[in-house]
Coordinates of C-alpha atoms and ligand atoms in Angstrom, one line a residue:
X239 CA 98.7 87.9 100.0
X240 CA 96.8 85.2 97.9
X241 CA 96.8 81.2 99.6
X242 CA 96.4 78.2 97.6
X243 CA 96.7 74.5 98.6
X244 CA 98.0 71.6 97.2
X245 CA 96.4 68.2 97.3
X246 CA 98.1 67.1 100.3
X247 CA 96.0 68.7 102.9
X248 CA 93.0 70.7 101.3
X249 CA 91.1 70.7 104.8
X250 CA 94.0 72.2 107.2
X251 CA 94.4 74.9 104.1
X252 CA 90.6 75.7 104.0
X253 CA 91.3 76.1 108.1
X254 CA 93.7 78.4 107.7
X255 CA 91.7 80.2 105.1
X256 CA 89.0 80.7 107.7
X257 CA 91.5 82.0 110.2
X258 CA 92.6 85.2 107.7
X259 CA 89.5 85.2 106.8
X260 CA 90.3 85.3 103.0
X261 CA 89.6 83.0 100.3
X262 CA 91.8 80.1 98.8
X263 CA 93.1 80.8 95.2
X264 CA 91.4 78.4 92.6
X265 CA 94.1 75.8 92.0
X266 CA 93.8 72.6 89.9
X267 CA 95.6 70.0 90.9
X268 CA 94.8 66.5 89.5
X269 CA 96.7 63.6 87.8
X270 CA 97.4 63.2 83.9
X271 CA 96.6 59.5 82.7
X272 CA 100.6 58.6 82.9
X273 CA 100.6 60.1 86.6
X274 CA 102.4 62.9 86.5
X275 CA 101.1 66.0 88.5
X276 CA 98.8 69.0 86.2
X277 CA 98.5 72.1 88.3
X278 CA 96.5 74.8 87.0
X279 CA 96.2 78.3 89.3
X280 CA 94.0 81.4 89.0
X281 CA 97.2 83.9 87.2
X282 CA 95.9 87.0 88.8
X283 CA 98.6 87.2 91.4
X284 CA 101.5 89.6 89.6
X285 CA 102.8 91.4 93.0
X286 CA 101.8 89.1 95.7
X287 CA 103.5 87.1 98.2
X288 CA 101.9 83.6 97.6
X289 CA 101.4 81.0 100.8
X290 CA 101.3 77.3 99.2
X291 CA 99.7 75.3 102.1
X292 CA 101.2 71.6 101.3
X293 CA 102.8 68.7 103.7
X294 CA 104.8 66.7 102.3
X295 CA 102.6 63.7 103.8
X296 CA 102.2 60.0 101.8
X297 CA 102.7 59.5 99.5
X298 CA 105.7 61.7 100.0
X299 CA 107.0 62.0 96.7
X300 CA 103.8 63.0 95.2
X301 CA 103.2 65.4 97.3
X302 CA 106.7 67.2 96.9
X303 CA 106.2 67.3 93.3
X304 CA 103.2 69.3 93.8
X305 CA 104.0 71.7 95.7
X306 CA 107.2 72.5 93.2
X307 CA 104.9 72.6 90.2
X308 CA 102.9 74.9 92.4
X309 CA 105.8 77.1 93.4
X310 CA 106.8 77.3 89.5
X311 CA 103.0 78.2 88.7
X312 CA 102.8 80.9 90.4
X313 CA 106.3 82.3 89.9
X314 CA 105.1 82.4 86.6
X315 CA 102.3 84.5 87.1
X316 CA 104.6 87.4 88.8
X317 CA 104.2 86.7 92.2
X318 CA 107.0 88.3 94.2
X319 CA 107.6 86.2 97.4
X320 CA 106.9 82.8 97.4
X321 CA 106.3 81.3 101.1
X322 CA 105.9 77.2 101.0
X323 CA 103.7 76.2 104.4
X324 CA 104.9 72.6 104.6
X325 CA 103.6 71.6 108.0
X326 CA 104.7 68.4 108.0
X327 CA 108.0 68.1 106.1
X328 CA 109.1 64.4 104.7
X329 CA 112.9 63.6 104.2
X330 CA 113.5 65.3 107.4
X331 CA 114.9 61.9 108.8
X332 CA 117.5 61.1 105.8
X333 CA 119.5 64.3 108.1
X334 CA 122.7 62.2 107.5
X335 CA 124.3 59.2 105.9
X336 CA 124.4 55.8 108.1
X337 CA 126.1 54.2 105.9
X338 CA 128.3 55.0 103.0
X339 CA 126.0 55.1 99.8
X340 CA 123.2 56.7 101.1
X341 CA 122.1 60.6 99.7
X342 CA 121.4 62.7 102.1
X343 CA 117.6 62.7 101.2
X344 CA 117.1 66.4 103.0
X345 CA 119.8 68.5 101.6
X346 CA 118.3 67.2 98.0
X347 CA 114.7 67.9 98.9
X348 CA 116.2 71.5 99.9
X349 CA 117.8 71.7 96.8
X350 CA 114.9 71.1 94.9
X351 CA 112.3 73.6 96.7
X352 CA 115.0 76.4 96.3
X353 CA 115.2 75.6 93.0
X354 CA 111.5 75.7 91.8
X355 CA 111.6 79.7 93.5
X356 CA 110.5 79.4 96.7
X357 CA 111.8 82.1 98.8
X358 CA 110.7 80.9 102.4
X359 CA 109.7 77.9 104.1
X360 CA 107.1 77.9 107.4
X361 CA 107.4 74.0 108.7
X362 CA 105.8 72.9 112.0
X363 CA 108.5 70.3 114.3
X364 CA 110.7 69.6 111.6
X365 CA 112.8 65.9 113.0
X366 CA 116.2 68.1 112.5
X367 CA 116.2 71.4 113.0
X368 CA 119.6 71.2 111.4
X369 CA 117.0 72.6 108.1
X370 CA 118.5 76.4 108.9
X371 CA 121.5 74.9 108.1
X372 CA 121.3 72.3 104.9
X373 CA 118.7 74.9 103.2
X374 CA 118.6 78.2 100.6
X375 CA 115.6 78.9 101.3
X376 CA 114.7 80.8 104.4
X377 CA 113.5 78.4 107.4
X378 CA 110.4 79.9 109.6
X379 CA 110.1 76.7 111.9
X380 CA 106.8 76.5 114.2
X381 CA 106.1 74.3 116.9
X382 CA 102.7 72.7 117.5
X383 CA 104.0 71.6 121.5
X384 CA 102.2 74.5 123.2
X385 CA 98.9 73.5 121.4
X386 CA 99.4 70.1 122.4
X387 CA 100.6 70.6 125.7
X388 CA 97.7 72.3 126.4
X389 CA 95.3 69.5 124.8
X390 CA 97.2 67.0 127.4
X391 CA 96.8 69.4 130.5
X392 CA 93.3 68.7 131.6
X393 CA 92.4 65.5 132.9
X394 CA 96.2 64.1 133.2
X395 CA 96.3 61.4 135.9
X396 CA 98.4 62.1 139.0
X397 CA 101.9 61.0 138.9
X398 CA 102.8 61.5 135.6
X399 CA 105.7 61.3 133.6
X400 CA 106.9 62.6 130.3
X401 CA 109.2 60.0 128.6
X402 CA 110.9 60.8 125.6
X403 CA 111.1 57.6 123.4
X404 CA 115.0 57.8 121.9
X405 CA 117.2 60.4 122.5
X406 CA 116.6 62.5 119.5
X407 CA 113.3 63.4 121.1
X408 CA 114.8 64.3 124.6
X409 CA 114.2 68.3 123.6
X410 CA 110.8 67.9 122.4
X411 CA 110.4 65.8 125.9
X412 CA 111.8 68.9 128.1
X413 CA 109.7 71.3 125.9
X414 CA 106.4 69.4 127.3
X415 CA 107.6 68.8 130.3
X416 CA 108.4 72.1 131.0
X417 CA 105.3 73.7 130.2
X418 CA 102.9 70.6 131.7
X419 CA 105.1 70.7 135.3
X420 CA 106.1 66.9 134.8
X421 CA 109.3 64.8 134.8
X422 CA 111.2 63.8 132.2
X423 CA 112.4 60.3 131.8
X424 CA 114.1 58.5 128.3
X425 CA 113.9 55.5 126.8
X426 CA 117.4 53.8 124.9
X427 CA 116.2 52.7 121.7
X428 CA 117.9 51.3 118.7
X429 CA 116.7 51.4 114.9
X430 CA 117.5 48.1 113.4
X431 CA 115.6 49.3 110.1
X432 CA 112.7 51.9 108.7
X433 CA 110.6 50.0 110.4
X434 CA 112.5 47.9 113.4
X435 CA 113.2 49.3 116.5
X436 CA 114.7 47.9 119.8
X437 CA 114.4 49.4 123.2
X438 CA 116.3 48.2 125.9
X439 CA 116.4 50.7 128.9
X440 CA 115.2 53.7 131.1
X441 CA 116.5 56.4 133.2
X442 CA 114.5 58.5 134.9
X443 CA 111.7 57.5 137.5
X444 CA 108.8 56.0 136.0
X445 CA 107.6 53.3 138.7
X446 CA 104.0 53.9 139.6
X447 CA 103.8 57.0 137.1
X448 CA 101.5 57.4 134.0
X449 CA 103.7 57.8 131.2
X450 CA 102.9 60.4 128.1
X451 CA 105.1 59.3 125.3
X452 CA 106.3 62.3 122.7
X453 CA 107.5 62.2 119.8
X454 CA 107.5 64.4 116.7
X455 CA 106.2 61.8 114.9
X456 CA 104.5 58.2 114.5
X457 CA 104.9 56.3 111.3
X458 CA 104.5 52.5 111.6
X459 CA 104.0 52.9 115.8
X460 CA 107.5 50.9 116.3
X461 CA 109.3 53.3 118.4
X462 CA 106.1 54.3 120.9
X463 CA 105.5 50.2 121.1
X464 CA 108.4 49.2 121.7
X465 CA 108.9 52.2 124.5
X466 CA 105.8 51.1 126.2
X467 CA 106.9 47.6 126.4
X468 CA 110.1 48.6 128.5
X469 CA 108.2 51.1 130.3
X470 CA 106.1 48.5 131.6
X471 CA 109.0 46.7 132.4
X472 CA 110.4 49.6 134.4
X473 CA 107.3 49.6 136.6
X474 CA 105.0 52.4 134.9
X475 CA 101.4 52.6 135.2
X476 CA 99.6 49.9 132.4
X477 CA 97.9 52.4 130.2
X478 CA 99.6 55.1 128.4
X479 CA 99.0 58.9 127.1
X480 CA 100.7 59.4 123.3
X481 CA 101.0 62.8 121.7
X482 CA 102.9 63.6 118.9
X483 CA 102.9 66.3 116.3
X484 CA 103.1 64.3 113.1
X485 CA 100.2 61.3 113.0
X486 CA 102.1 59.7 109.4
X487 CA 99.9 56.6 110.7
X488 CA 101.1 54.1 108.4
X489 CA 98.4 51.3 107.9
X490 CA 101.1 49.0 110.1
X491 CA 100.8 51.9 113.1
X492 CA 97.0 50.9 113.8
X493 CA 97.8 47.2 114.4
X494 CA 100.4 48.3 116.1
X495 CA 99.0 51.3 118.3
X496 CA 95.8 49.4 118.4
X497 CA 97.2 46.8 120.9
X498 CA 98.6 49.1 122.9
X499 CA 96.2 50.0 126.3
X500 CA 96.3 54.1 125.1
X501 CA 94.4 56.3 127.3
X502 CA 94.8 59.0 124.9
X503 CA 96.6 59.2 121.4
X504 CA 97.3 63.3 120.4
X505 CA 98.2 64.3 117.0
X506 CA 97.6 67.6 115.2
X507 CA 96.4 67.8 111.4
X508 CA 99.4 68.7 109.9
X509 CA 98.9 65.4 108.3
X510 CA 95.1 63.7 107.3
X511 CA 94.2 61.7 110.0
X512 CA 93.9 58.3 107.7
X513 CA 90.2 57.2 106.9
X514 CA 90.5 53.4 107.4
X515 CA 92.1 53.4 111.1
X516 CA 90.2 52.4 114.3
X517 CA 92.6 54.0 116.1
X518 CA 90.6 56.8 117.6
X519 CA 92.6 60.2 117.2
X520 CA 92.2 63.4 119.2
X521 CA 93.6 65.9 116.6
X522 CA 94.4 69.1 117.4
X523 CA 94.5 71.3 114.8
X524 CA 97.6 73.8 113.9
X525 CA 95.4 76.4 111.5
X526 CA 95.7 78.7 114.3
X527 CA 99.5 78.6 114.6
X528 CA 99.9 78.3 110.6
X529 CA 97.4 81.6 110.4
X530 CA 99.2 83.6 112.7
X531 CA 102.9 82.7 111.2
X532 CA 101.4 83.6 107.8
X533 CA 100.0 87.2 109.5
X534 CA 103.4 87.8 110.9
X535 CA 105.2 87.4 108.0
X536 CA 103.1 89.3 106.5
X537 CA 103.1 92.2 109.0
X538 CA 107.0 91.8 108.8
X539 CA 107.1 90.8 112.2
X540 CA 109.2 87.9 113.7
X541 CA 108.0 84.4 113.9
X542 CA 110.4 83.8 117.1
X543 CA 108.8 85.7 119.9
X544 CA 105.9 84.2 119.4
X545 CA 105.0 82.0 122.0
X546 CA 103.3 79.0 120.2
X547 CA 107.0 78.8 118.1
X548 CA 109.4 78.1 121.3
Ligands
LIG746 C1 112.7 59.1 114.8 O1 113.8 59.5 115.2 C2 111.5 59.9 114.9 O2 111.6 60.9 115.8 C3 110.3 59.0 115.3 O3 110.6 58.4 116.6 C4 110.2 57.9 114.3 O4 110.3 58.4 113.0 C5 108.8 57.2 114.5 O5 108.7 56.2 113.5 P1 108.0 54.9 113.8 O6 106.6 55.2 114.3 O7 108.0 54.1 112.5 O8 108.8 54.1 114.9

């Protein structure tokens, strides 16, 4: 098997690396003057299953187009399988049309991947897991919840409470709760726009309990703000434990987050944690998880018994 990253992530790749203890394939991949990508990768890999290690973090777009001029390189040089490792995959919200006009931003990114040969797709939390369904390409989907679940476990105050902040995270919610031994409880919230949210209600008992928010992701910090503001309401303890797999971390989410009382803020490095935030981060990293999917595949083994994947 030969791995090679993209520009989107180059330290979780090298991590993974370390884990198989192999070496990353030299790839090039810079900008020409106009700004379209210029990916250059080391031929030699006639025969081999190639693993391109590239989320599909911001800038989003860029870092798509990457990874299919990637996937087109080294089809090119013979390789046999290509497997895309796209812990963090963008789009994954535009699931369905809200209103008439609107693409269906997955299906075309699904469309797109297929097309540029790549044979397999290992993702970490996707936001639908409706992927299986809307793709070509093969869907190996990993979760990072057992890695994080077990970053929250020590030190989490008594009474606590895991709250899902909208309904679409209630899953995710009983997939922590269940392994930490908590409650669940849910937050109604409402998405005026990409970046307006409004939460209006609870159910499930959170007086006097330490809420951990969940979520599979944090872009601007909307939806966990405006769930702590009704949580508060509802009689929770004042501070606040976050953990989500995807830290997007848009330059609004530290202003946002960073007026929040946060005990602790969990987020894996699917995604660069972003280098001019004071938010302080504890990242957990998903190398481990992305370097045993990659030796399963490559063993032929299946990806769903293993435990870090339910
Ligand atoms: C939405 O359904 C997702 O699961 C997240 O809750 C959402 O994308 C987070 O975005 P933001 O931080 O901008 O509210």
């Amino acid at each position: 098997m030969k791995l090679l990253s993209g520009g989107a992530n180059q330290a979780l790749a090298r991590a993974v690396a370390r884990e198989l203890a192999v070496e990353l394939v030299d790839a090039r991949v810079a900008r020409f003057p106009d700004g379209e990508a210029e990916v250059v990768v080391d031929p030699d890999l006639r025969g081999q299953t190639a693993y391109l290690v590239q989320p599909t973090c911001p800038p989003v777009d860029a870092h798509l187009v990457e990874l299919l001029m990637l996937a087109d390189a080294v089809r090119r040089c013979g390789t046999e399988t290509v497997v895309a490792v796209v812990p963090y995959l963008g789009y994954a919200r535009q699931d369905r049309r809200t209103e008439p006009g609107q693409p269906v931003g997955i299906r075309v990114v699904g469309d797109v991947l297929h097309a540029a040969g790549i044979d397999r797709l290992v993702v970490v939390d996707p936001h639908t897991r409706d992927l299986e369904a809307i793709f070509s390409v093969a869907v190996e989907p990993a979760t990072a919840v057992p890695l994080l679940a077990e970053a929250l476990r020590g030190g989490l105050p008594d009474d606590a409470v895991v709250v899902a902040p909208d309904l679409g995270a209630i899953k995710l919610a009983q997939r922590y709760a269940a392994l930490l031994d908590l409650p669940v409880a849910l937050v109604r919230k409402t998405r005026l726009s990409g970046d307006e949210v409004r939460a209006d209600h609870v159910v499930g008992d959170v007086a006097g309990r330490h809420p951990i928010v969940i979520d599979d992701m944090i872009s601007t910090g909307g939806t966990i703000a405006a769930a702590v503001a009704v949580l508060r309401e509802a009689g929770s303890t004042s501070d606040v434990t976050i953990a989500a797999t995807h830290g997007v971390l848009t330059p609004e989410a530290s202003k946002t987050l960073g007026e929040l009382p946060i005990r602790r803020l969990l987020v894996t490095d699917t995604i660069p944690a972003p280098e001019d935030s004071d938010l302080e981060l504890d990242v957990v990293s998903v190398a481990p998880l992305l370097a045993d999917a990659i030796r399963r595949l490559e063993a032929d083994r299946r990806l769903d018994d293993l435990e870090a994947f339910h």
